[in-house]
mmCIF file with all atom_site columns, C-alpha atoms in Angstrom:
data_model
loop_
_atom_site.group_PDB
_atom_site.id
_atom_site.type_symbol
_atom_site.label_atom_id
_atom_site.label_alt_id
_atom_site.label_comp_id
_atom_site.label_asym_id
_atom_site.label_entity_id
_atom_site.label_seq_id
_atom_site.pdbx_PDB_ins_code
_atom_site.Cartn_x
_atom_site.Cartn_y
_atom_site.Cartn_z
_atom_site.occupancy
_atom_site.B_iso_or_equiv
_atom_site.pdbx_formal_charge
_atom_site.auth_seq_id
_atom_site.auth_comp_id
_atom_site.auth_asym_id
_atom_site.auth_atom_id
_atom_site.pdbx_PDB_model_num
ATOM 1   C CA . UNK S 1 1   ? -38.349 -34.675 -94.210  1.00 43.00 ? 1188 UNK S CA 1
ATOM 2   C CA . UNK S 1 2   ? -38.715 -37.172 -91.316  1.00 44.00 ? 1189 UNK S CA 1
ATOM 3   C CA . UNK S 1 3   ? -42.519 -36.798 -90.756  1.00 49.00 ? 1190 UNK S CA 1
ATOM 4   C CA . UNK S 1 4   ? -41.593 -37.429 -86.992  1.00 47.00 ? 1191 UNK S CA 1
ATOM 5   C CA . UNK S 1 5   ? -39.095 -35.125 -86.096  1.00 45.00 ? 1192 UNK S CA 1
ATOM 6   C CA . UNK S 1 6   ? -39.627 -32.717 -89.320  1.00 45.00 ? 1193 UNK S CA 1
ATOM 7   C CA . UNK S 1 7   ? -36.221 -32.809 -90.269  1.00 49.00 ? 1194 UNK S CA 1
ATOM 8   C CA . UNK S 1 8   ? -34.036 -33.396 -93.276  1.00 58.00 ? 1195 UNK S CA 1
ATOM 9   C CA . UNK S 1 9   ? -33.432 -36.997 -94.284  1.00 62.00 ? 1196 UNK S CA 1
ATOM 10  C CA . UNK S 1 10  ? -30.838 -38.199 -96.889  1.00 64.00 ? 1197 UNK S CA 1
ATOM 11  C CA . UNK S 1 11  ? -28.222 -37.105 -99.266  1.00 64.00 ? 1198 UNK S CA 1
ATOM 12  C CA . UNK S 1 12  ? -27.318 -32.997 -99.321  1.00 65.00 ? 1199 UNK S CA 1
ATOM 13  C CA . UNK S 1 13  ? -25.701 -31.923 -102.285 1.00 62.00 ? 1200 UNK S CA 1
ATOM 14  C CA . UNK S 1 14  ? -25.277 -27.915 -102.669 1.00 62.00 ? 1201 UNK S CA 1
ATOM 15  C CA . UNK S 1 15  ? -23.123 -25.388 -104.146 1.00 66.00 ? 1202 UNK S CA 1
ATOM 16  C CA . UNK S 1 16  ? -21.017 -22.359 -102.603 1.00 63.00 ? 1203 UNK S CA 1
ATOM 17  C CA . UNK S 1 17  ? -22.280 -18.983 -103.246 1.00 62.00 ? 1204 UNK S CA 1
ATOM 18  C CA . UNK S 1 18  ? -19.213 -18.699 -105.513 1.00 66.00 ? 1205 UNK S CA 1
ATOM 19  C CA . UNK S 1 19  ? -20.182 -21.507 -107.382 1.00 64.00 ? 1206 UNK S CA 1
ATOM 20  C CA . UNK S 1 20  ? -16.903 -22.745 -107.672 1.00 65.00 ? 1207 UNK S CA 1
ATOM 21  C CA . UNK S 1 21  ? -17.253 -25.373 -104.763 1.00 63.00 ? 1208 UNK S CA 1
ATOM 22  C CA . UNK S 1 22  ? -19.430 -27.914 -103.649 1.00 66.00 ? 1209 UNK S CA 1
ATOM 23  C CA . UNK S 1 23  ? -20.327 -30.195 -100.948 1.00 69.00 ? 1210 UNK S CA 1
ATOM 24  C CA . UNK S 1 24  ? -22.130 -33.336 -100.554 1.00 72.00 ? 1211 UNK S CA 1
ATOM 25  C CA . UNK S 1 25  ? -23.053 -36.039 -97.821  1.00 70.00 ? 1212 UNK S CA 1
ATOM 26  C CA . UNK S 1 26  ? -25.828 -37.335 -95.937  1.00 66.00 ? 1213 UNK S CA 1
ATOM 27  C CA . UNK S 1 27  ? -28.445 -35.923 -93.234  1.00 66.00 ? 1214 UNK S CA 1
ATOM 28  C CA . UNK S 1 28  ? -30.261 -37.974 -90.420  1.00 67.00 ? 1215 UNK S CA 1
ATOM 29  C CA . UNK S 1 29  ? -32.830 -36.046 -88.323  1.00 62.00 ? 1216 UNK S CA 1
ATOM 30  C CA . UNK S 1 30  ? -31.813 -32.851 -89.567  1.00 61.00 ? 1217 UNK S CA 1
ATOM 31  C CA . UNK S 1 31  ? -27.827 -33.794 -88.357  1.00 64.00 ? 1218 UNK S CA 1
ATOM 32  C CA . UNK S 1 32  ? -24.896 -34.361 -90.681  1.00 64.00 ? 1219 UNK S CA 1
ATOM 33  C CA . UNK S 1 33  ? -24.424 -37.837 -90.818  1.00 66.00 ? 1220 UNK S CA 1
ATOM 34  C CA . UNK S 1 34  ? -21.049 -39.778 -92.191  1.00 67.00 ? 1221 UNK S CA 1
ATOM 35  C CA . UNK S 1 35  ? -18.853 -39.243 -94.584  1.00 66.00 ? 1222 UNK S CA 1
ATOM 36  C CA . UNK S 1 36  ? -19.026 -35.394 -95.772  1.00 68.00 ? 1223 UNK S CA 1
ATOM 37  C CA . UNK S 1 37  ? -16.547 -34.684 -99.407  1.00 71.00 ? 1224 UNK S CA 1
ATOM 38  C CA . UNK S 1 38  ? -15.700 -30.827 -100.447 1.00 72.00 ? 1225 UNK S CA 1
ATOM 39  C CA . UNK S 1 39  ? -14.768 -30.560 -103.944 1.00 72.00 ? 1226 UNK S CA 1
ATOM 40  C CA . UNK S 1 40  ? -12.914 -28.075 -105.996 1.00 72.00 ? 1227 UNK S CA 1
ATOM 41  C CA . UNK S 1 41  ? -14.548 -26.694 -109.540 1.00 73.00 ? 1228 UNK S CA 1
ATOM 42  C CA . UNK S 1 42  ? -12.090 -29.219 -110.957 1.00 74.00 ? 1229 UNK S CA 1
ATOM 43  C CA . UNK S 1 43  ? -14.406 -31.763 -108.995 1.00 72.00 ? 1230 UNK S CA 1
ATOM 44  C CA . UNK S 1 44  ? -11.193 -32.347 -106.804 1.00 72.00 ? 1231 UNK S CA 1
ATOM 45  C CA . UNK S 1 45  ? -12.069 -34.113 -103.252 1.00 71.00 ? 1232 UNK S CA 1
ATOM 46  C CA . UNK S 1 46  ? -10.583 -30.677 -100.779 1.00 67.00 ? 1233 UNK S CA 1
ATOM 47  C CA . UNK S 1 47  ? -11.865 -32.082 -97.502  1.00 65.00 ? 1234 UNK S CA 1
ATOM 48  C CA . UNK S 1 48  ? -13.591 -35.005 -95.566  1.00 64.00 ? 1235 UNK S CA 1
ATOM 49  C CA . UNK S 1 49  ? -14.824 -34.963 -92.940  1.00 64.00 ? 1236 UNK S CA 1
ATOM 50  C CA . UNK S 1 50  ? -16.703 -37.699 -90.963  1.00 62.00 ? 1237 UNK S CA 1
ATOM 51  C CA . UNK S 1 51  ? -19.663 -36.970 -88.780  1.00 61.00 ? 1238 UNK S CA 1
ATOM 52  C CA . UNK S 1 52  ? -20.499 -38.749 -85.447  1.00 58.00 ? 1239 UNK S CA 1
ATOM 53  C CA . UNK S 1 53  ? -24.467 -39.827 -85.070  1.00 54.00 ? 1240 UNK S CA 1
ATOM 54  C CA . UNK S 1 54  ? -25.777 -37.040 -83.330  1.00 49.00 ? 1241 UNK S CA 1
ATOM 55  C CA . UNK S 1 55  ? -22.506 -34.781 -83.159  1.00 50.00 ? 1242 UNK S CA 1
ATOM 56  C CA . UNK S 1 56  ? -22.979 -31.460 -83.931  1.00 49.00 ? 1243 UNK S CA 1
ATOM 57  C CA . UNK S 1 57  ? -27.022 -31.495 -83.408  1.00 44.00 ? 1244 UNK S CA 1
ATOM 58  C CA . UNK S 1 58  ? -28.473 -28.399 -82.470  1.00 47.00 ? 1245 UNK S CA 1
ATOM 59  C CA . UNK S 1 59  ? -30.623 -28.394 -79.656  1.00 45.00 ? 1246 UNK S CA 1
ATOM 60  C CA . UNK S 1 60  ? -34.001 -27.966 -80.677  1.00 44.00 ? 1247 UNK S CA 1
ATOM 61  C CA . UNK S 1 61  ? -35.196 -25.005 -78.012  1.00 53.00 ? 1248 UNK S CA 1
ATOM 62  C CA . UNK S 1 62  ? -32.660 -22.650 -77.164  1.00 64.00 ? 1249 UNK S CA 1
ATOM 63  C CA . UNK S 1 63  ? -32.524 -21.997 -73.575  1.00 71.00 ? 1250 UNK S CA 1
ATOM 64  C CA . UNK S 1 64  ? -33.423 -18.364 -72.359  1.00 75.00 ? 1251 UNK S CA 1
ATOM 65  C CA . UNK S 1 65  ? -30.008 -16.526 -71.878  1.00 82.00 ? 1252 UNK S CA 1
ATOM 66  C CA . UNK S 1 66  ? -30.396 -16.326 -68.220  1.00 82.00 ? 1253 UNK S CA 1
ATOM 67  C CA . UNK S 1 67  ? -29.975 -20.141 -68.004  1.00 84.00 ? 1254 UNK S CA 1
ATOM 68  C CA . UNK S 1 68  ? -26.874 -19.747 -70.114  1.00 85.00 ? 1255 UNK S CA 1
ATOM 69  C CA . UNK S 1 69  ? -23.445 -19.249 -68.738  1.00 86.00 ? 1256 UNK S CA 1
ATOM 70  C CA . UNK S 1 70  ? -22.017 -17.022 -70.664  1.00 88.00 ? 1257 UNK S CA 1
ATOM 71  C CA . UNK S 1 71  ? -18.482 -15.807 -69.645  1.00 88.00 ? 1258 UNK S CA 1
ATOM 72  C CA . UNK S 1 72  ? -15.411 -14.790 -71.974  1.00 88.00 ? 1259 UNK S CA 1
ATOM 73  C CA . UNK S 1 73  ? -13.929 -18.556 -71.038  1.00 89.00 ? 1260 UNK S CA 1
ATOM 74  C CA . UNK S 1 74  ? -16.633 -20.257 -73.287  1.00 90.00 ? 1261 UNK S CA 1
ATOM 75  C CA . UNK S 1 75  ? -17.953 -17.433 -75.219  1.00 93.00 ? 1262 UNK S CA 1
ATOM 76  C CA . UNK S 1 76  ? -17.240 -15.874 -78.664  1.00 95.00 ? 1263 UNK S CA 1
ATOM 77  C CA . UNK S 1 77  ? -19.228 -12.239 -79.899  1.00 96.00 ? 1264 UNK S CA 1
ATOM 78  C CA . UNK S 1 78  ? -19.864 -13.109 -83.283  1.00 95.00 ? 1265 UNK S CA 1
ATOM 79  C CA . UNK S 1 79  ? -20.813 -10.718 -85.364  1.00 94.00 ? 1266 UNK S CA 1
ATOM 80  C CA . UNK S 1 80  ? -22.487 -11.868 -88.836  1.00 91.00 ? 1267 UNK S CA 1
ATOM 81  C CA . UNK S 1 81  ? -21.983 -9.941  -92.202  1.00 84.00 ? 1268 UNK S CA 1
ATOM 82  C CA . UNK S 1 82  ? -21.080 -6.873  -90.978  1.00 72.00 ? 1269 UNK S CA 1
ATOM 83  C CA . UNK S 1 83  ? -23.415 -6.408  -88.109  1.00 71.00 ? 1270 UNK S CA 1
ATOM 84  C CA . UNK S 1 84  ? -26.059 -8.215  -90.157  1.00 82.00 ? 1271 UNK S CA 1
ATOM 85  C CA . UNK S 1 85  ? -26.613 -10.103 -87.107  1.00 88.00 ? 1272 UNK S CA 1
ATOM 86  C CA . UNK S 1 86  ? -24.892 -10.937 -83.706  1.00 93.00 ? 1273 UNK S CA 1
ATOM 87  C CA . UNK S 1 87  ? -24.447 -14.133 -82.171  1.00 91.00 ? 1274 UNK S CA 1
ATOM 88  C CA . UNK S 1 88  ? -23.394 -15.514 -78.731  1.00 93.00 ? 1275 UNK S CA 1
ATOM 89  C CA . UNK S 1 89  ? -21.356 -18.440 -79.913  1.00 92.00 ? 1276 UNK S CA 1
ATOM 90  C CA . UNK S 1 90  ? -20.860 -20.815 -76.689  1.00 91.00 ? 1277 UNK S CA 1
ATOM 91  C CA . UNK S 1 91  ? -17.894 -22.879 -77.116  1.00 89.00 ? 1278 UNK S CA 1
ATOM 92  C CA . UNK S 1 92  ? -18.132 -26.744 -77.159  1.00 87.00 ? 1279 UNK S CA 1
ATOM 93  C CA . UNK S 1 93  ? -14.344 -26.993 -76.547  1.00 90.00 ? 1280 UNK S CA 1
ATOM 94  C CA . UNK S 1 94  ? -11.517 -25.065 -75.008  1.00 92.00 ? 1281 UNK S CA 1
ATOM 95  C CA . UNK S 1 95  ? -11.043 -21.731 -76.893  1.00 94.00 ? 1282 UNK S CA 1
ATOM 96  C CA . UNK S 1 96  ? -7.812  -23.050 -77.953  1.00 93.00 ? 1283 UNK S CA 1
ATOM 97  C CA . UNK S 1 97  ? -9.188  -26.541 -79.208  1.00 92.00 ? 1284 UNK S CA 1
ATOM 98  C CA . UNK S 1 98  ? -11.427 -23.778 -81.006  1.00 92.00 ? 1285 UNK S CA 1
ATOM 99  C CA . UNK S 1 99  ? -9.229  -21.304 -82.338  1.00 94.00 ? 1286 UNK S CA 1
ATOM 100 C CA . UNK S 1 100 ? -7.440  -24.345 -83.936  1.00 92.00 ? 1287 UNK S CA 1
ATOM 101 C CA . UNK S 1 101 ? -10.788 -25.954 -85.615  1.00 89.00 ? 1288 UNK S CA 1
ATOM 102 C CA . UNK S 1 102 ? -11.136 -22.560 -87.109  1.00 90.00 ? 1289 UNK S CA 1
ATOM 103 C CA . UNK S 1 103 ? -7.695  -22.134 -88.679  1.00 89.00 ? 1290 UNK S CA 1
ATOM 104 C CA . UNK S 1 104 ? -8.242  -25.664 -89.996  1.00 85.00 ? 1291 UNK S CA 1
ATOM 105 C CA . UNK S 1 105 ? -10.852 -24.563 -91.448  1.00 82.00 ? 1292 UNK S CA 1
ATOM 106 C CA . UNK S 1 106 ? -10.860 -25.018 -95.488  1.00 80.00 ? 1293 UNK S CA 1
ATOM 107 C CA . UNK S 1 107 ? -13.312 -22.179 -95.944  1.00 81.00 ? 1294 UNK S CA 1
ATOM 108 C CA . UNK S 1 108 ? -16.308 -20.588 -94.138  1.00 82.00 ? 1295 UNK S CA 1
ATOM 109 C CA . UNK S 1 109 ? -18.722 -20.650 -97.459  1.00 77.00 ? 1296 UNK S CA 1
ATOM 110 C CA . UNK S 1 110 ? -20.810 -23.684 -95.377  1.00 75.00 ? 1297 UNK S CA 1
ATOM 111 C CA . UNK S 1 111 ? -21.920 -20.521 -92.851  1.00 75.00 ? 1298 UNK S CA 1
ATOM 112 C CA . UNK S 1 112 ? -22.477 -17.890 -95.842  1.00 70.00 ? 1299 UNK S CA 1
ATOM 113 C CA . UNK S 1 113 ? -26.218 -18.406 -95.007  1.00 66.00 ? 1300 UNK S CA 1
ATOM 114 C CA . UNK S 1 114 ? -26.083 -18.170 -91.104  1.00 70.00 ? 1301 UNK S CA 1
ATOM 115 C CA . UNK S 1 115 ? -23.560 -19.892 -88.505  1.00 71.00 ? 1302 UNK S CA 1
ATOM 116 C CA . UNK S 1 116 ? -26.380 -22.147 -87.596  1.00 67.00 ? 1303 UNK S CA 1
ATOM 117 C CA . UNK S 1 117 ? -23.956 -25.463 -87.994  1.00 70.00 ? 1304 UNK S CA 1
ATOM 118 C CA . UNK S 1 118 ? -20.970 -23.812 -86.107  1.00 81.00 ? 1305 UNK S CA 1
ATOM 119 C CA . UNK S 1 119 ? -19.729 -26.161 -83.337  1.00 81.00 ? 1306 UNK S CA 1
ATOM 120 C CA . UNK S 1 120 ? -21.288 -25.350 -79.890  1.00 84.00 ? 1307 UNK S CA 1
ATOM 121 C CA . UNK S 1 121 ? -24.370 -23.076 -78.820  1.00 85.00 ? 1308 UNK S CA 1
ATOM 122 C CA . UNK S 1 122 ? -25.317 -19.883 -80.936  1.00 85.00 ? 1309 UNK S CA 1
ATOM 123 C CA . UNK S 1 123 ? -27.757 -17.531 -79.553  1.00 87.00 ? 1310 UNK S CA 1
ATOM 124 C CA . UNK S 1 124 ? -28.644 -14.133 -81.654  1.00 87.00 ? 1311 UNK S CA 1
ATOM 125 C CA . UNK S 1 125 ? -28.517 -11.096 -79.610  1.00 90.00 ? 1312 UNK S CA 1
ATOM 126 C CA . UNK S 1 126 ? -32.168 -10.112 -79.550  1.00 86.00 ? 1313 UNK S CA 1
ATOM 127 C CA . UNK S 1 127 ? -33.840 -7.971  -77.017  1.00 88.00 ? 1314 UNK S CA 1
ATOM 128 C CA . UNK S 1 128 ? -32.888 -5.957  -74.021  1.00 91.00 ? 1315 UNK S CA 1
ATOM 129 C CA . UNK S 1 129 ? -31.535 -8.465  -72.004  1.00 90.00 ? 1316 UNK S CA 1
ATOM 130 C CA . UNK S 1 130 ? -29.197 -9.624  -74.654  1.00 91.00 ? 1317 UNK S CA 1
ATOM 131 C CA . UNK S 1 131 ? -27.788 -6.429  -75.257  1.00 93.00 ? 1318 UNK S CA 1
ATOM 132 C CA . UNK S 1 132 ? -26.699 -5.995  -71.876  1.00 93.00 ? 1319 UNK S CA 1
ATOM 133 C CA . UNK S 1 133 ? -25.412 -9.205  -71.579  1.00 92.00 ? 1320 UNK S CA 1
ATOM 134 C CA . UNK S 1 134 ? -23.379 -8.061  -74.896  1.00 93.00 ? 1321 UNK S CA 1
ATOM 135 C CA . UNK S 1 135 ? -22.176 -4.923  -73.599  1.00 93.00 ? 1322 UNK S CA 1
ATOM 136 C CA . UNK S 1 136 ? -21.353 -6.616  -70.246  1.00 91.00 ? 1323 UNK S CA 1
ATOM 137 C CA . UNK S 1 137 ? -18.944 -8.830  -71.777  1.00 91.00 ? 1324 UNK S CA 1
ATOM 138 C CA . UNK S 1 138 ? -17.693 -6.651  -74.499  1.00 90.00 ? 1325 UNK S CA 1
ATOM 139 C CA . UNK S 1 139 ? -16.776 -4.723  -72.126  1.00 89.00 ? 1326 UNK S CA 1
ATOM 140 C CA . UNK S 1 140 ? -14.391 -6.984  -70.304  1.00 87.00 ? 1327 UNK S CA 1
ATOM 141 C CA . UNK S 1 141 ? -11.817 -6.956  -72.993  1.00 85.00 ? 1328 UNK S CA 1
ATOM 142 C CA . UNK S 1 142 ? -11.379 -10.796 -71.964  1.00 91.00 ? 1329 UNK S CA 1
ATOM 143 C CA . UNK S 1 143 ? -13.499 -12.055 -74.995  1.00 90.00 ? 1330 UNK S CA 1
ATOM 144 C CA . UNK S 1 144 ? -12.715 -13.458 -78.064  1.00 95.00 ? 1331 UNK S CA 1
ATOM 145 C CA . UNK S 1 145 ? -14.862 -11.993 -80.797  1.00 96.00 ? 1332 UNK S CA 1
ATOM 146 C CA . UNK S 1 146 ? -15.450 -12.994 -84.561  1.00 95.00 ? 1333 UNK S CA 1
ATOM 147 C CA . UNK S 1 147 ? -16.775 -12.087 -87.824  1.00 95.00 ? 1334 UNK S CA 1
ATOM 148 C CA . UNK S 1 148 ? -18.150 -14.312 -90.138  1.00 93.00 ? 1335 UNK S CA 1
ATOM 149 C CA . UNK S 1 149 ? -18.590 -13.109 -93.715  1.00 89.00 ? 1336 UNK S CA 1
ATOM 150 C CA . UNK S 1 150 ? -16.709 -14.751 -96.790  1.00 86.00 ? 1337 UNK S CA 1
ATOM 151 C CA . UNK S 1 151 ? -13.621 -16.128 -96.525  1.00 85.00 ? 1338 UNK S CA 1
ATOM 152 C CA . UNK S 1 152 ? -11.452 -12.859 -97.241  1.00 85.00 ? 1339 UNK S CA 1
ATOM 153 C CA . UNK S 1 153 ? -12.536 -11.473 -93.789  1.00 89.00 ? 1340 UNK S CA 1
ATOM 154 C CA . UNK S 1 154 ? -14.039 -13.498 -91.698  1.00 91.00 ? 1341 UNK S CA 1
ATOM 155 C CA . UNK S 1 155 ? -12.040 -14.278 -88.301  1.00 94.00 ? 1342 UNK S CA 1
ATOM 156 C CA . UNK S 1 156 ? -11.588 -14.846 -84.808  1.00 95.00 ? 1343 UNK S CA 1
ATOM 157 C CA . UNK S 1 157 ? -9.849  -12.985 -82.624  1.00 96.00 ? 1344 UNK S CA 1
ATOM 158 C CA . UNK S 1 158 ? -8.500  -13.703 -78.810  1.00 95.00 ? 1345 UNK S CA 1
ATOM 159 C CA . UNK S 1 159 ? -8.393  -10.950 -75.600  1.00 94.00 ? 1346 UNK S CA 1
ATOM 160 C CA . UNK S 1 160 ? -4.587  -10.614 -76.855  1.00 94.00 ? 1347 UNK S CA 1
ATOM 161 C CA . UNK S 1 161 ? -5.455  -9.191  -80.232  1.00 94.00 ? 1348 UNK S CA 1
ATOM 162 C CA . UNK S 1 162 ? -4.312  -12.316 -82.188  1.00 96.00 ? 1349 UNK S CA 1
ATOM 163 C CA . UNK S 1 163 ? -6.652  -12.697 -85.144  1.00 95.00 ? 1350 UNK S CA 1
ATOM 164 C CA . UNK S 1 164 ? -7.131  -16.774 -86.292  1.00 94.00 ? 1351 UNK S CA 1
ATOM 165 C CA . UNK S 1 165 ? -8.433  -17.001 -89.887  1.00 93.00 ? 1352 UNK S CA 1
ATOM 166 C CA . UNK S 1 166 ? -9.304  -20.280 -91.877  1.00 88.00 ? 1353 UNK S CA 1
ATOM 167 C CA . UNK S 1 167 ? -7.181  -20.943 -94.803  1.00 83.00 ? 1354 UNK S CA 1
ATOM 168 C CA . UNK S 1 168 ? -8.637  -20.062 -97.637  1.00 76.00 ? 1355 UNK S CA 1
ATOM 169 C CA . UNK S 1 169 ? -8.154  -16.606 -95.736  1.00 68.00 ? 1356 UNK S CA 1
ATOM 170 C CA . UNK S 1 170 ? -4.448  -16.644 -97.351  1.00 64.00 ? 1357 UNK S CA 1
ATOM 171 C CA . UNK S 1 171 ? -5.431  -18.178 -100.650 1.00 55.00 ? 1358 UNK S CA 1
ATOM 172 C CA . UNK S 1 172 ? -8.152  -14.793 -100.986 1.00 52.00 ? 1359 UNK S CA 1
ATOM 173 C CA . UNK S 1 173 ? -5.363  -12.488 -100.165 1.00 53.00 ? 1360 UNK S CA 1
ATOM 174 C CA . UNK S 1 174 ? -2.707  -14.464 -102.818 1.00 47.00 ? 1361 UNK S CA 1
ATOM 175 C CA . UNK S 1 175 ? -4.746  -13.874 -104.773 1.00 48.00 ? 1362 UNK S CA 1
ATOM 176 C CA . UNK S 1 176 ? -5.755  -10.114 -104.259 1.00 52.00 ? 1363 UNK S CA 1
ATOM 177 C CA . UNK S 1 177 ? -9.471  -11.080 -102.918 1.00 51.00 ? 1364 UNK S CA 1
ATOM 178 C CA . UNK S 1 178 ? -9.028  -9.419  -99.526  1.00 50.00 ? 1365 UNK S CA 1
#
């Protein structure tokens, strides 16, 4: 930990919840930093991916929802595990810049634990005024909405209907996972 900022510092190394994957690179204030490698189980390099200094940081307060403009341009529901949780997940892109990071997407194991280092803004629907703002918008039928489980079902889907998955989405079904 950096005993200023009290974030992580240094190399990451950690395994998927399967087991069967891993990932390593390097933090810097708590923000992926460099050159990130995704191996198979066969210790095969799947992915890199290079990080910007300070791309993909996550603001450190999140602003109340009333300073947030959320509108079904630059907002995805996101619903975690089932309804575990909900998420407003602001957009840092175009939906369609987004929709195509997602279905680029190797797998969605890095978010198993929480969507925290999704690109953009994610705020949990908590409290009154969040569930209104929820409803509001659900209710437009001009959102795109999510889920974000394991890679077998998680997906995003536009106002249209069209559901985006990432690919390992078609390797679980191959495969008889879905």
């Amino acid at each position: 930990m950096d005993e200023v900022s009290r974030c992580a510092s240094g190399h990451a190394f950690w395994n998927y919840p399967s087991g069967k994957r891993w990932i390593e690179g390097h933090y810097a204030n708590g923000v992926r930093s460099g050159l990130w490698r995704e191996y198979s189980e066969e210790g095969e390099v799947l992915s890199l991916v290079e990080f910007g200094e300070g791309e993909y940081a996550k603001p450190l307060l999140i602003p109340a929802l009333s300073e947030v403009p959320l509108t079904p341009e630059n907002t995805v529901l996101l619903v975690e595990e089932h309804g575990f949780k909900r998420w407003f997940w602001v957009a840092d892109r175009p939906m369609t810049n987004l929709l195509d990071w997602w279905r680029g997407l190797f797998s969605v194991e890095p978010y198993f634990y929480g969507p925290g280092p999704l690109p953009g803004m994610l705020i949990e629907v908590r409290g009154q005024e969040a569930e209104e703002a929820w409803e509001r918008l659900s209710g437009t039928d001009l959102c795109h909405r999510g889920h974000l489980h394991e890679d077998a079902d998680s997906w995003l889907e536009t106002p249209a209907g069209d559901r985006v998955h990432p690919r390992a989405y078609d390797v679980c079904n191959f495969f008889g996972m879905g």
